[in-house]
Tab-separated table of C-alpha atoms in Angstrom:
chain	number	residue	atom	x	y	z
A	1	MET	CA	11.107	26.891	18.232
A	2	ASN	CA	9.085	23.808	16.316
A	3	ILE	CA	5.482	23.994	16.023
A	4	ARG	CA	3.939	20.733	15.948
A	5	GLU	CA	0.386	19.653	15.716
A	6	ILE	CA	-1.277	18.249	19.136
A	7	TRP	CA	-2.169	14.881	19.559
A	8	TYR	CA	-4.351	14.067	22.722
A	9	GLU	CA	-3.550	10.540	23.862
A	10	PRO	CA	-5.073	8.878	27.138
A	11	HIS	CA	-2.336	8.493	29.557
A	12	PRO	CA	-0.323	6.812	30.428
A	13	VAL	CA	1.589	6.677	27.327
A	14	SER	CA	3.711	4.063	26.590
A	15	PRO	CA	7.566	4.914	25.651
A	16	GLN	CA	7.426	3.228	22.524
A	17	ARG	CA	3.886	4.919	21.698
A	18	LYS	CA	5.049	8.573	22.348
A	19	ALA	CA	8.084	7.963	20.201
A	20	GLU	CA	5.666	6.554	17.405
A	21	LEU	CA	3.654	9.778	17.713
A	22	ARG	CA	6.735	12.026	17.774
A	23	ALA	CA	8.304	10.383	14.737
A	24	MET	CA	4.574	11.502	12.976
A	25	GLY	CA	4.907	14.917	13.728
A	26	VAL	CA	3.048	15.602	16.631
A	27	GLN	CA	3.073	16.790	20.331
A	28	VAL	CA	1.632	14.352	22.771
A	29	VAL	CA	-1.004	15.410	25.479
A	30	ASP	CA	-3.168	13.824	27.531
A	31	ALA	CA	-6.352	13.367	26.419
A	32	VAL	CA	-8.034	14.798	29.834
A	33	PHE	CA	-7.189	17.953	28.291
A	34	LYS	CA	-8.858	17.455	24.927
A	35	PRO	CA	-11.190	20.156	24.048
A	36	GLU	CA	-14.994	19.102	23.610
A	37	GLY	CA	-15.506	18.384	19.954
A	38	TYR	CA	-11.890	18.127	19.102
A	39	GLU	CA	-10.501	15.463	16.950
A	40	ASN	CA	-6.608	14.467	16.603
A	41	PRO	CA	-5.571	15.452	13.166
A	42	PRO	CA	-4.617	12.845	10.488
A	43	LEU	CA	-1.137	11.321	11.228
A	44	ARG	CA	1.920	10.828	8.695
A	45	ASN	CA	4.634	8.142	9.224
A	46	ALA	CA	8.135	8.955	9.272
A	47	GLU	CA	8.232	9.043	5.449
A	48	GLY	CA	5.782	11.744	5.656
A	49	LEU	CA	2.862	9.339	4.284
A	50	TRP	CA	-0.313	9.481	5.857
A	51	ALA	CA	-0.927	6.167	8.354
A	52	ASP	CA	-5.079	6.617	8.117
A	53	GLY	CA	-5.392	5.051	4.470
A	54	PRO	CA	-7.621	2.571	3.655
A	55	THR	CA	-6.822	-1.473	3.811
A	56	ILE	CA	-6.764	-3.136	0.481
A	57	ALA	CA	-10.262	-4.631	1.210
A	58	GLU	CA	-11.959	-1.056	1.840
A	59	PHE	CA	-9.718	0.318	-1.380
A	60	ILE	CA	-11.230	-2.284	-3.699
A	61	ALA	CA	-14.649	-1.975	-2.172
A	62	ALA	CA	-14.422	1.812	-3.406
A	63	GLY	CA	-13.772	0.537	-6.904
A	64	TYR	CA	-10.128	1.019	-7.131
A	65	PRO	CA	-7.907	-1.547	-8.841
A	66	PRO	CA	-5.711	-3.447	-5.881
A	67	THR	CA	-2.430	-2.729	-8.147
A	68	GLU	CA	-2.749	1.005	-7.409
A	69	TYR	CA	-2.782	0.234	-3.782
A	70	PRO	CA	-1.682	1.933	-1.457
A	71	PRO	CA	-3.222	5.366	-2.677
A	72	HIS	CA	-0.668	8.071	-3.331
A	73	GLY	CA	0.254	9.581	-0.151
A	74	TYR	CA	-1.171	7.304	1.975
A	75	ALA	CA	0.819	4.113	4.003
A	76	PRO	CA	-0.340	0.800	3.227
A	77	ARG	CA	-2.174	-0.634	6.364
A	78	SER	CA	-2.658	-4.308	5.011
A	79	THR	CA	-0.015	-6.767	4.805
A	80	ALA	CA	1.817	-7.467	1.956
A	81	GLU	CA	0.171	-11.090	2.118
A	82	GLU	CA	-3.192	-9.403	1.907
A	83	ILE	CA	-2.098	-7.138	-1.188
A	84	ALA	CA	-0.530	-10.033	-2.962
A	85	SER	CA	-3.653	-12.036	-2.347
A	86	ALA	CA	-5.968	-9.257	-3.544
A	87	ILE	CA	-4.120	-8.781	-6.565
A	88	ALA	CA	-3.911	-12.231	-7.178
A	89	ALA	CA	-7.735	-12.538	-6.686
A	90	ALA	CA	-8.126	-9.786	-9.237
A	91	SER	CA	-5.833	-10.961	-11.854
A	92	ALA	CA	-7.188	-14.758	-11.648
A	93	ILE	CA	-8.835	-15.999	-14.457
A	94	ALA	CA	-12.417	-16.806	-13.961
A	95	PRO	CA	-13.943	-20.428	-15.165
A	96	GLU	CA	-16.186	-20.588	-18.103
A	97	GLY	CA	-17.943	-17.607	-18.819
A	98	GLY	CA	-15.143	-15.006	-18.268
A	99	GLN	CA	-16.608	-13.824	-14.914
A	100	ARG	CA	-16.005	-14.541	-11.319
A	101	PRO	CA	-18.777	-15.982	-8.990
A	102	ASP	CA	-19.134	-12.296	-7.981
A	103	GLY	CA	-20.455	-11.419	-11.764
A	104	SER	CA	-17.120	-9.116	-12.195
A	105	ALA	CA	-15.123	-9.544	-15.122
A	106	ALA	CA	-11.862	-11.854	-14.719
A	107	GLY	CA	-8.485	-10.278	-14.864
A	108	VAL	CA	-7.318	-6.467	-14.089
A	109	GLN	CA	-7.184	-4.634	-17.279
A	110	ILE	CA	-5.161	-1.463	-17.555
A	111	ASP	CA	-5.174	-0.129	-21.254
A	112	GLY	CA	-6.350	-3.441	-22.384
A	113	GLN	CA	-3.859	-5.323	-21.223
A	114	GLY	CA	-4.022	-7.968	-18.101
A	115	LEU	CA	-1.524	-7.736	-15.470
A	116	GLY	CA	-0.749	-11.456	-15.217
A	117	ALA	CA	-0.462	-12.968	-11.699
A	118	ILE	CA	2.548	-13.232	-8.909
A	119	HIS	CA	4.144	-16.718	-9.000
A	120	GLY	CA	6.225	-16.938	-5.827
A	121	ASP	CA	8.595	-13.907	-5.502
A	122	LYS	CA	8.758	-13.670	-9.100
A	123	PRO	CA	6.186	-11.578	-10.917
A	124	ALA	CA	4.907	-12.533	-14.109
A	125	ASP	CA	6.187	-11.503	-17.621
A	126	THR	CA	2.939	-11.159	-19.310
A	127	ASN	CA	4.452	-9.946	-22.816
A	128	GLY	CA	7.120	-12.876	-22.904
A	129	ASP	CA	9.813	-10.693	-23.554
A	130	GLY	CA	12.045	-11.317	-20.766
A	131	LYS	CA	11.369	-7.805	-19.271
A	132	LEU	CA	8.689	-6.475	-16.749
A	133	GLY	CA	6.559	-3.624	-17.520
A	134	ILE	CA	5.895	-1.021	-15.358
A	135	GLU	CA	2.615	-2.329	-13.895
A	136	GLU	CA	4.341	-5.739	-13.214
A	137	ILE	CA	7.029	-4.251	-11.227
A	138	ARG	CA	4.368	-2.122	-9.436
A	139	ILE	CA	2.524	-5.657	-8.392
A	140	ALA	CA	5.913	-7.031	-7.148
A	141	LEU	CA	6.852	-4.180	-5.100
A	142	THR	CA	3.230	-3.992	-3.500
A	143	ALA	CA	3.474	-7.484	-3.074
A	144	LYS	CA	6.903	-7.315	-1.219
A	145	GLY	CA	5.263	-4.690	1.247
A	146	ILE	CA	7.714	-2.072	-0.173
A	147	ASN	CA	6.572	1.483	-0.682
A	148	PHE	CA	7.346	3.245	-3.717
A	149	ASP	CA	6.168	6.605	-5.246
A	150	PRO	CA	3.387	5.857	-7.933
A	151	LYS	CA	4.951	8.415	-10.230
A	152	ALA	CA	8.399	7.152	-10.377
A	153	LYS	CA	10.007	6.226	-13.732
A	154	LYS	CA	10.305	2.522	-14.744
A	155	ALA	CA	14.128	2.481	-14.095
A	156	ASP	CA	13.792	3.782	-10.574
A	157	LEU	CA	11.229	0.977	-9.834
A	158	GLN	CA	13.212	-1.602	-11.228
A	159	ALA	CA	16.250	-0.739	-9.217
A	160	LEU	CA	13.969	-1.127	-5.808
A	161	LEU	CA	12.574	-4.567	-7.258
A	162	ASP	CA	16.272	-5.494	-7.695
A	163	ALA	CA	17.398	-4.379	-4.555
A	164	ALA	CA	14.541	-6.383	-2.693
A	165	ASN	CA	15.296	-9.432	-4.658
A	166	LYS	CA	18.896	-9.435	-4.058
A	167	PRO	CA	20.388	-12.074	-1.744
A	168	GLN	CA	21.169	-10.983	1.667
A	169	SER	CA	25.151	-11.805	2.392
């Protein structure tokens, strides 16, 4: 017997919604049977990632750099375009004075190195050696909406990026 968490959902539930909830590992029960004060558990998607994480805007507002979005263990709630836009805005070079209009410093800095910007589908090569750094690969994967393990090795991330950039035949 497979024990699953119960998810109370107002009925009628569409077959698509029911399949979506079951894929997240919950048993669907009509909300009229929901005990008083009970809250549905957080959901995980088919990859086992939590589905209730922050949007890119909420993530940045909490003080985290956009290059680390989505947080480990969470599926992104923002679109690839929103993520790419946030990363580009964070890495934009400010006009005179080295600050953006909001007063924050220009450019995302990790270990003292700026991450560059995304130009089209090709991420920036910030050190000019023709190879992408691990942060540049993460930016490109995030911009393309590809989920990856933040602890993955550079070679694994590069393989994901190469597969995403391979022309479809």
